[in-house]
PDB file of C-alpha atoms and ligand atoms in Angstrom:
ATOM      1  CA  UNK A 889     158.077 -46.505 -23.893  1.00  0.00           C
ATOM      2  CA  UNK A 890     161.109 -44.223 -24.518  1.00  0.00           C
ATOM      3  CA  UNK A 891     160.180 -41.424 -21.741  1.00  0.00           C
ATOM      4  CA  UNK A 892     162.647 -38.618 -23.386  1.00  0.00           C
ATOM      5  CA  UNK A 893     161.822 -36.387 -20.239  1.00  0.00           C
ATOM      6  CA  UNK A 894     159.214 -36.421 -17.132  1.00  0.00           C
ATOM      7  CA  UNK A 895     158.579 -33.733 -14.830  1.00  0.00           C
ATOM      8  CA  UNK A 896     156.373 -32.603 -11.663  1.00  0.00           C
ATOM      9  CA  UNK A 897     154.570 -29.891 -13.145  1.00  0.00           C
ATOM     10  CA  UNK A 898     152.164 -29.054 -10.092  1.00  0.00           C
ATOM     11  CA  UNK A 899     149.686 -29.950  -7.260  1.00  0.00           C
ATOM     12  CA  UNK A 900     146.070 -28.889  -7.808  1.00  0.00           C
ATOM     13  CA  UNK A 901     143.461 -28.418  -4.998  1.00  0.00           C
ATOM     14  CA  UNK A 902     141.050 -26.680  -7.424  1.00  0.00           C
ATOM     15  CA  UNK A 903     139.435 -26.983 -11.234  1.00  0.00           C
ATOM     16  CA  UNK A 904     141.230 -23.134 -11.629  1.00  0.00           C
ATOM     17  CA  UNK A 905     144.680 -24.640 -11.291  1.00  0.00           C
ATOM     18  CA  UNK A 906     144.450 -27.557 -13.536  1.00  0.00           C
ATOM     19  CA  UNK A 907     147.085 -26.821 -16.691  1.00  0.00           C
ATOM     20  CA  UNK A 908     145.527 -25.216 -19.402  1.00  0.00           C
ATOM     21  CA  UNK A 909     147.764 -27.042 -22.166  1.00  0.00           C
ATOM     22  CA  UNK A 910     145.527 -29.010 -24.346  1.00  0.00           C
ATOM     23  CA  UNK A 911     147.626 -32.396 -23.878  1.00  0.00           C
ATOM     24  CA  UNK A 912     145.867 -35.871 -23.250  1.00  0.00           C
ATOM     25  CA  UNK A 913     145.864 -36.739 -19.425  1.00  0.00           C
ATOM     26  CA  UNK A 914     146.270 -40.173 -17.892  1.00  0.00           C
ATOM     27  CA  UNK A 915     144.402 -40.513 -14.450  1.00  0.00           C
ATOM     28  CA  UNK A 916     145.225 -43.188 -11.472  1.00  0.00           C
ATOM     29  CA  UNK A 917     142.924 -43.987  -9.274  1.00  0.00           C
ATOM     30  CA  UNK A 918     142.467 -46.095  -6.576  1.00  0.00           C
ATOM     31  CA  UNK A 919     142.658 -47.023  -2.696  1.00  0.00           C
ATOM     32  CA  UNK A 920     145.019 -45.061  -0.407  1.00  0.00           C
ATOM     33  CA  UNK A 921     148.436 -47.155  -0.344  1.00  0.00           C
ATOM     34  CA  UNK A 922     147.133 -49.018  -3.313  1.00  0.00           C
ATOM     35  CA  UNK A 923     150.545 -48.227  -4.838  1.00  0.00           C
ATOM     36  CA  UNK A 924     149.559 -45.278  -7.444  1.00  0.00           C
ATOM     37  CA  UNK A 925     152.338 -42.905  -6.853  1.00  0.00           C
ATOM     38  CA  UNK A 926     155.133 -46.002  -6.983  1.00  0.00           C
ATOM     39  CA  UNK A 927     153.535 -47.054 -10.073  1.00  0.00           C
ATOM     40  CA  UNK A 928     153.696 -43.503 -11.812  1.00  0.00           C
ATOM     41  CA  UNK A 929     157.537 -43.706 -10.979  1.00  0.00           C
ATOM     42  CA  UNK A 930     158.208 -47.609 -12.335  1.00  0.00           C
ATOM     43  CA  UNK A 931     156.244 -46.568 -15.508  1.00  0.00           C
ATOM     44  CA  UNK A 932     158.375 -43.403 -15.921  1.00  0.00           C
ATOM     45  CA  UNK A 933     161.762 -45.354 -14.914  1.00  0.00           C
ATOM     46  CA  UNK A 934     162.229 -43.012 -11.899  1.00  0.00           C
ATOM     47  CA  UNK A 935     162.718 -43.515  -8.536  1.00  0.00           C
ATOM     48  CA  UNK A 936     160.998 -40.676  -6.532  1.00  0.00           C
ATOM     49  CA  UNK A 937     159.298 -38.373  -9.099  1.00  0.00           C
ATOM     50  CA  UNK A 938     155.912 -38.870  -7.488  1.00  0.00           C
ATOM     51  CA  UNK A 939     155.983 -38.906  -3.526  1.00  0.00           C
ATOM     52  CA  UNK A 940     155.469 -42.647  -2.024  1.00  0.00           C
ATOM     53  CA  UNK A 941     153.608 -41.814   1.179  1.00  0.00           C
ATOM     54  CA  UNK A 942     153.928 -42.546   4.830  1.00  0.00           C
ATOM     55  CA  UNK A 943     150.784 -41.324   5.964  1.00  0.00           C
ATOM     56  CA  UNK A 944     148.128 -42.164   3.222  1.00  0.00           C
ATOM     57  CA  UNK A 945     144.811 -40.882   2.778  1.00  0.00           C
ATOM     58  CA  UNK A 946     145.878 -37.217   3.842  1.00  0.00           C
ATOM     59  CA  UNK A 947     146.008 -35.455   0.658  1.00  0.00           C
ATOM     60  CA  UNK A 948     143.309 -33.991  -1.375  1.00  0.00           C
ATOM     61  CA  UNK A 949     145.059 -33.123  -4.542  1.00  0.00           C
ATOM     62  CA  UNK A 950     145.844 -33.900  -7.863  1.00  0.00           C
ATOM     63  CA  UNK A 951     149.706 -34.074  -9.064  1.00  0.00           C
ATOM     64  CA  UNK A 952     150.099 -33.232 -12.424  1.00  0.00           C
ATOM     65  CA  UNK A 953     153.552 -35.071 -14.217  1.00  0.00           C
ATOM     66  CA  UNK A 954     154.137 -33.990 -17.726  1.00  0.00           C
ATOM     67  CA  UNK A 955     155.887 -36.929 -19.592  1.00  0.00           C
ATOM     68  CA  UNK A 956     157.653 -36.224 -23.244  1.00  0.00           C
ATOM     69  CA  UNK A 957     158.010 -39.884 -25.261  1.00  0.00           C
ATOM     70  CA  UNK A 958     160.083 -40.821 -28.066  1.00  0.00           C
ATOM     71  CA  UNK A 959     156.641 -42.079 -29.637  1.00  0.00           C
ATOM     72  CA  UNK A 960     155.590 -39.807 -32.297  1.00  0.00           C
ATOM     73  CA  UNK A 961     152.192 -40.840 -32.298  1.00  0.00           C
ATOM     74  CA  UNK A 962     152.039 -39.541 -28.226  1.00  0.00           C
ATOM     75  CA  UNK A 963     154.657 -37.130 -27.982  1.00  0.00           C
ATOM     76  CA  UNK A 964     153.833 -35.471 -24.879  1.00  0.00           C
ATOM     77  CA  UNK A 965     150.743 -35.827 -22.014  1.00  0.00           C
ATOM     78  CA  UNK A 966     150.292 -35.604 -18.468  1.00  0.00           C
ATOM     79  CA  UNK A 967     149.952 -38.495 -15.928  1.00  0.00           C
ATOM     80  CA  UNK A 968     147.850 -37.354 -12.882  1.00  0.00           C
ATOM     81  CA  UNK A 969     148.270 -38.956  -9.403  1.00  0.00           C
ATOM     82  CA  UNK A 970     144.916 -38.610  -7.558  1.00  0.00           C
ATOM     83  CA  UNK A 971     144.340 -38.945  -3.861  1.00  0.00           C
ATOM     84  CA  UNK A 972     143.703 -42.144  -2.884  1.00  0.00           C
ATOM     85  CA  UNK A 973     139.972 -43.203  -1.629  1.00  0.00           C
ATOM     86  CA  UNK A 974     138.838 -45.345   1.298  1.00  0.00           C
ATOM     87  CA  UNK A 975     140.027 -43.599   4.294  1.00  0.00           C
ATOM     88  CA  UNK A 976     137.515 -41.075   5.249  1.00  0.00           C
ATOM     89  CA  UNK A 977     135.583 -43.488   7.528  1.00  0.00           C
ATOM     90  CA  UNK A 978     132.315 -41.259   7.582  1.00  0.00           C
ATOM     91  CA  UNK A 979     131.601 -41.186   4.102  1.00  0.00           C
ATOM     92  CA  UNK A 980     129.254 -43.638   2.272  1.00  0.00           C
ATOM     93  CA  UNK A 981     129.191 -42.309  -1.297  1.00  0.00           C
ATOM     94  CA  UNK A 982     132.012 -41.537  -3.871  1.00  0.00           C
ATOM     95  CA  UNK A 983     131.121 -37.902  -3.549  1.00  0.00           C
ATOM     96  CA  UNK A 984     131.944 -37.454  -0.006  1.00  0.00           C
ATOM     97  CA  UNK A 985     134.970 -39.712  -0.006  1.00  0.00           C
ATOM     98  CA  UNK A 986     136.470 -37.771  -3.048  1.00  0.00           C
ATOM     99  CA  UNK A 987     135.132 -34.525  -3.310  1.00  0.00           C
ATOM    100  CA  UNK A 988     133.172 -32.902  -6.110  1.00  0.00           C
ATOM    101  CA  UNK A 989     136.485 -31.603  -7.532  1.00  0.00           C
ATOM    102  CA  UNK A 990     137.699 -34.937  -8.074  1.00  0.00           C
ATOM    103  CA  UNK A 991     134.748 -36.546  -9.779  1.00  0.00           C
ATOM    104  CA  UNK A 992     134.132 -33.353 -11.508  1.00  0.00           C
ATOM    105  CA  UNK A 993     137.782 -34.001 -13.041  1.00  0.00           C
ATOM    106  CA  UNK A 994     136.886 -37.637 -13.803  1.00  0.00           C
ATOM    107  CA  UNK A 995     133.515 -36.804 -15.629  1.00  0.00           C
ATOM    108  CA  UNK A 996     134.000 -33.649 -17.165  1.00  0.00           C
ATOM    109  CA  UNK A 997     137.730 -32.840 -18.077  1.00  0.00           C
ATOM    110  CA  UNK A 998     137.764 -32.943 -21.927  1.00  0.00           C
ATOM    111  CA  UNK A 999     141.709 -33.935 -22.285  1.00  0.00           C
ATOM    112  CA  UNK A1000     141.189 -37.191 -20.114  1.00  0.00           C
ATOM    113  CA  UNK A1001     142.069 -39.874 -22.217  1.00  0.00           C
ATOM    114  CA  UNK A1002     142.574 -43.088 -19.936  1.00  0.00           C
ATOM    115  CA  UNK A1003     141.790 -43.808 -16.429  1.00  0.00           C
ATOM    116  CA  UNK A1004     143.650 -46.492 -14.766  1.00  0.00           C
ATOM    117  CA  UNK A1005     142.010 -48.215 -11.607  1.00  0.00           C
ATOM    118  CA  UNK A1006     144.563 -49.596  -9.086  1.00  0.00           C
ATOM    119  CA  UNK A1007     143.306 -52.514  -6.959  1.00  0.00           C
ATOM    120  CA  UNK A1008     145.455 -54.502  -5.031  1.00  0.00           C
ATOM    121  CA  UNK A1009     146.542 -58.065  -6.546  1.00  0.00           C
ATOM    122  CA  UNK A1010     145.560 -59.915  -3.278  1.00  0.00           C
ATOM    123  CA  UNK A1011     142.195 -59.035  -3.374  1.00  0.00           C
ATOM    124  CA  UNK A1012     139.385 -56.363  -3.865  1.00  0.00           C
ATOM    125  CA  UNK A1013     137.626 -54.219  -1.125  1.00  0.00           C
ATOM    126  CA  UNK A1014     134.261 -52.863  -1.800  1.00  0.00           C
ATOM    127  CA  UNK A1015     135.409 -49.291  -2.499  1.00  0.00           C
ATOM    128  CA  UNK A1016     137.085 -51.098  -5.430  1.00  0.00           C
ATOM    129  CA  UNK A1017     133.834 -52.442  -6.634  1.00  0.00           C
ATOM    130  CA  UNK A1018     131.660 -49.178  -6.267  1.00  0.00           C
ATOM    131  CA  UNK A1019     134.620 -47.059  -7.858  1.00  0.00           C
ATOM    132  CA  UNK A1020     134.911 -49.608 -10.885  1.00  0.00           C
ATOM    133  CA  UNK A1021     131.139 -49.383 -11.308  1.00  0.00           C
ATOM    134  CA  UNK A1022     131.090 -45.804 -10.887  1.00  0.00           C
ATOM    135  CA  UNK A1023     133.604 -44.936 -13.357  1.00  0.00           C
ATOM    136  CA  UNK A1024     131.913 -47.072 -16.085  1.00  0.00           C
ATOM    137  CA  UNK A1025     128.877 -45.491 -15.403  1.00  0.00           C
ATOM    138  CA  UNK A1026     129.972 -41.558 -14.967  1.00  0.00           C
ATOM    139  CA  UNK A1027     133.197 -41.469 -16.342  1.00  0.00           C
ATOM    140  CA  UNK A1028     134.839 -43.962 -19.000  1.00  0.00           C
ATOM    141  CA  UNK A1029     135.895 -47.727 -18.393  1.00  0.00           C
ATOM    142  CA  UNK A1030     139.182 -47.915 -16.849  1.00  0.00           C
ATOM    143  CA  UNK A1031     142.310 -50.199 -17.265  1.00  0.00           C
ATOM    144  CA  UNK A1032     142.447 -52.398 -14.038  1.00  0.00           C
ATOM    145  CA  UNK A1033     145.702 -52.815 -12.819  1.00  0.00           C
ATOM    146  CA  UNK A1034     146.660 -55.431 -10.195  1.00  0.00           C
ATOM    147  CA  UNK A1035     149.276 -53.763  -8.277  1.00  0.00           C
ATOM    148  CA  UNK A1036     151.944 -55.472  -5.794  1.00  0.00           C
ATOM    149  CA  UNK A1037     152.107 -59.022  -7.563  1.00  0.00           C
ATOM    150  CA  UNK A1038     155.476 -59.528  -6.111  1.00  0.00           C
ATOM    151  CA  UNK A1039     153.744 -59.790  -2.568  1.00  0.00           C
ATOM    152  CA  UNK A1040     152.115 -63.072  -3.696  1.00  0.00           C
ATOM    153  CA  UNK A1041     153.341 -66.528  -3.791  1.00  0.00           C
ATOM    154  CA  UNK A1042     153.089 -68.377  -7.756  1.00  0.00           C
ATOM    155  CA  UNK A1043     150.038 -70.836  -6.345  1.00  0.00           C
ATOM    156  CA  UNK A1044     148.066 -67.929  -4.915  1.00  0.00           C
ATOM    157  CA  UNK A1045     148.823 -65.664  -7.912  1.00  0.00           C
ATOM    158  CA  UNK A1046     146.713 -67.356 -10.489  1.00  0.00           C
ATOM    159  CA  UNK A1047     143.588 -67.713  -8.103  1.00  0.00           C
ATOM    160  CA  UNK A1048     143.697 -64.162  -6.524  1.00  0.00           C
ATOM    161  CA  UNK A1049     143.887 -62.651 -10.241  1.00  0.00           C
ATOM    162  CA  UNK A1050     141.192 -64.677 -11.664  1.00  0.00           C
ATOM    163  CA  UNK A1051     138.703 -63.953  -9.054  1.00  0.00           C
ATOM    164  CA  UNK A1052     139.516 -60.105  -9.626  1.00  0.00           C
ATOM    165  CA  UNK A1053     138.964 -60.286 -13.289  1.00  0.00           C
ATOM    166  CA  UNK A1054     135.826 -62.497 -12.751  1.00  0.00           C
ATOM    167  CA  UNK A1055     133.945 -60.091 -10.264  1.00  0.00           C
ATOM    168  CA  UNK A1056     134.903 -57.279 -12.565  1.00  0.00           C
ATOM    169  CA  UNK A1057     133.995 -59.363 -15.934  1.00  0.00           C
ATOM    170  CA  UNK A1058     137.414 -58.390 -17.565  1.00  0.00           C
ATOM    171  CA  UNK A1059     138.220 -60.604 -20.371  1.00  0.00           C
ATOM    172  CA  UNK A1060     140.774 -60.652 -23.156  1.00  0.00           C
ATOM    173  CA  UNK A1061     139.658 -57.422 -24.981  1.00  0.00           C
ATOM    174  CA  UNK A1062     139.827 -55.645 -21.551  1.00  0.00           C
ATOM    175  CA  UNK A1063     142.410 -57.290 -19.584  1.00  0.00           C
ATOM    176  CA  UNK A1064     143.508 -56.813 -15.740  1.00  0.00           C
ATOM    177  CA  UNK A1065     147.052 -56.344 -15.807  1.00  0.00           C
ATOM    178  CA  UNK A1066     149.113 -57.508 -13.147  1.00  0.00           C
ATOM    179  CA  UNK A1067     151.457 -55.187 -11.884  1.00  0.00           C
ATOM    180  CA  UNK A1068     154.555 -54.386  -9.568  1.00  0.00           C
ATOM    181  CA  UNK A1069     156.492 -51.725  -9.031  1.00  0.00           C
ATOM    182  CA  UNK A1070     159.498 -53.704  -7.465  1.00  0.00           C
ATOM    183  CA  UNK A1071     160.363 -55.604 -10.285  1.00  0.00           C
ATOM    184  CA  UNK A1072     158.529 -53.791 -12.884  1.00  0.00           C
ATOM    185  CA  UNK A1073     156.386 -56.812 -14.284  1.00  0.00           C
ATOM    186  CA  UNK A1074     153.733 -55.499 -16.613  1.00  0.00           C
ATOM    187  CA  UNK A1075     155.431 -52.062 -17.784  1.00  0.00           C
ATOM    188  CA  UNK A1076     155.536 -52.708 -21.042  1.00  0.00           C
ATOM    189  CA  UNK A1077     152.093 -54.349 -21.010  1.00  0.00           C
ATOM    190  CA  UNK A1078     150.552 -51.310 -19.258  1.00  0.00           C
ATOM    191  CA  UNK A1079     152.371 -48.766 -21.559  1.00  0.00           C
ATOM    192  CA  UNK A1080     150.674 -50.665 -24.571  1.00  0.00           C
ATOM    193  CA  UNK A1081     147.567 -49.985 -23.180  1.00  0.00           C
ATOM    194  CA  UNK A1082     148.059 -46.172 -22.626  1.00  0.00           C
ATOM    195  CA  UNK A1083     149.272 -46.000 -25.759  1.00  0.00           C
ATOM    196  CA  UNK A1084     146.230 -47.858 -27.413  1.00  0.00           C
ATOM    197  CA  UNK A1085     144.047 -45.148 -25.517  1.00  0.00           C
ATOM    198  CA  UNK A1086     145.868 -42.319 -26.265  1.00  0.00           C
ATOM    199  CA  UNK A1087     146.923 -43.034 -29.872  1.00  0.00           C
ATOM    200  CA  UNK A1088     143.466 -44.083 -30.854  1.00  0.00           C
ATOM    201  CA  UNK A1089     142.100 -40.515 -29.527  1.00  0.00           C
ATOM    202  CA  UNK A1090     144.640 -38.327 -31.422  1.00  0.00           C
TER     203      UNK A1090
HETATM  204  P1  GTP B1376     148.423 -42.569  -1.398  1.00  0.00           P
HETATM  205  O1  GTP B1376     149.131 -41.574  -2.214  1.00  0.00           O
HETATM  206  O2  GTP B1376     148.238 -42.615  -0.284  1.00  0.00           O
HETATM  207  O3  GTP B1376     146.824 -42.912  -2.223  1.00  0.00           O
HETATM  208  O4  GTP B1376     148.764 -44.026  -1.739  1.00  0.00           O
HETATM  209  P2  GTP B1376     149.715 -44.882  -3.143  1.00  0.00           P
HETATM  210  O5  GTP B1376     148.392 -45.356  -3.914  1.00  0.00           O
HETATM  211  O6  GTP B1376     150.340 -43.607  -4.207  1.00  0.00           O
HETATM  212  O7  GTP B1376     150.996 -45.903  -2.742  1.00  0.00           O
HETATM  213  P3  GTP B1376     152.336 -45.755  -3.020  1.00  0.00           P
HETATM  214  O8  GTP B1376     153.002 -45.698  -4.214  1.00  0.00           O
HETATM  215  O9  GTP B1376     152.621 -44.300  -2.102  1.00  0.00           O
HETATM  216  O10 GTP B1376     152.567 -46.832  -2.089  1.00  0.00           O
HETATM  217  C1  GTP B1376     152.077 -47.240  -0.865  1.00  0.00           C
HETATM  218  C2  GTP B1376     153.252 -48.323  -0.511  1.00  0.00           C
HETATM  219  O11 GTP B1376     153.272 -49.597  -0.919  1.00  0.00           O
HETATM  220  C3  GTP B1376     154.569 -48.060  -0.230  1.00  0.00           C
HETATM  221  O12 GTP B1376     154.753 -48.272   0.998  1.00  0.00           O
HETATM  222  C4  GTP B1376     155.157 -48.638  -1.280  1.00  0.00           C
HETATM  223  O13 GTP B1376     156.331 -48.861  -1.168  1.00  0.00           O
HETATM  224  C5  GTP B1376     154.597 -49.774  -1.211  1.00  0.00           C
HETATM  225  N1  GTP B1376     154.232 -50.430  -2.983  1.00  0.00           N
HETATM  226  C6  GTP B1376     153.776 -49.758  -4.012  1.00  0.00           C
HETATM  227  N2  GTP B1376     154.053 -50.505  -4.925  1.00  0.00           N
HETATM  228  C7  GTP B1376     154.200 -51.751  -4.649  1.00  0.00           C
HETATM  229  C8  GTP B1376     154.689 -52.993  -5.471  1.00  0.00           C
HETATM  230  O14 GTP B1376     154.316 -53.279  -6.750  1.00  0.00           O
HETATM  231  N3  GTP B1376     154.997 -53.769  -4.580  1.00  0.00           N
HETATM  232  C9  GTP B1376     155.406 -53.727  -3.385  1.00  0.00           C
HETATM  233  N4  GTP B1376     156.025 -55.118  -2.353  1.00  0.00           N
HETATM  234  N5  GTP B1376     154.964 -52.913  -2.603  1.00  0.00           N
HETATM  235  C10 GTP B1376     154.638 -51.719  -3.258  1.00  0.00           C
HETATM  236 MG1   MG B1377     150.217 -41.408  -3.633  1.00  0.00          MG
END
């Protein structure tokens, strides 16, 4: 994907603050520390556009990044970096963990065209499954990205990825996308998936 420009637009703590533009949005969902902000930087060929955090799980805000591409079918859209889940110890339900604002964003935002669910390539944890199921039922089936594949050895990689794909019943038409924000492996494939989601809806 040829990125013409990418800018941080705003952080939002409430629905009233969301951008009013009529552009498509792509949301990044996943556990704290799984690599959401790093993935956004990698996709946009930038180093520090999205803040890679030292203190995970503290923020409860949505960050909107406006992207302009050279692709005539896509042109401009937002990438939306969501707060990570899984750090709120007391909460049992997704509602309690994410709060109504994020849940409302994922289920009711008309211009939200694609949801990326990031899971650590080394293995799923319970919140990953529950989020996956919840997204399928209440929002939309996510594109599942296995992050940090560079941390796996060649041998481990095949087994771990196969286990994740099997647990989530992913297959050829809904692939698991291995990604490394360090080597940028997966970037072209993930852009193809995002483009298919955005392009088919416009
Ligand atoms: P929250 O904003 O707290 O929810 O975290 P996040 O999901 O945005 O994760 P972030 O991108 O801040 O990355 C967390 C840590 O993982 C950082 O130390 C990153 O450098 C590291 N990291 C992210 N992606 C990769 C990757 O592909 N490979 C490796 N080896 N490390 C990564
Ligand atoms: Mg982040």
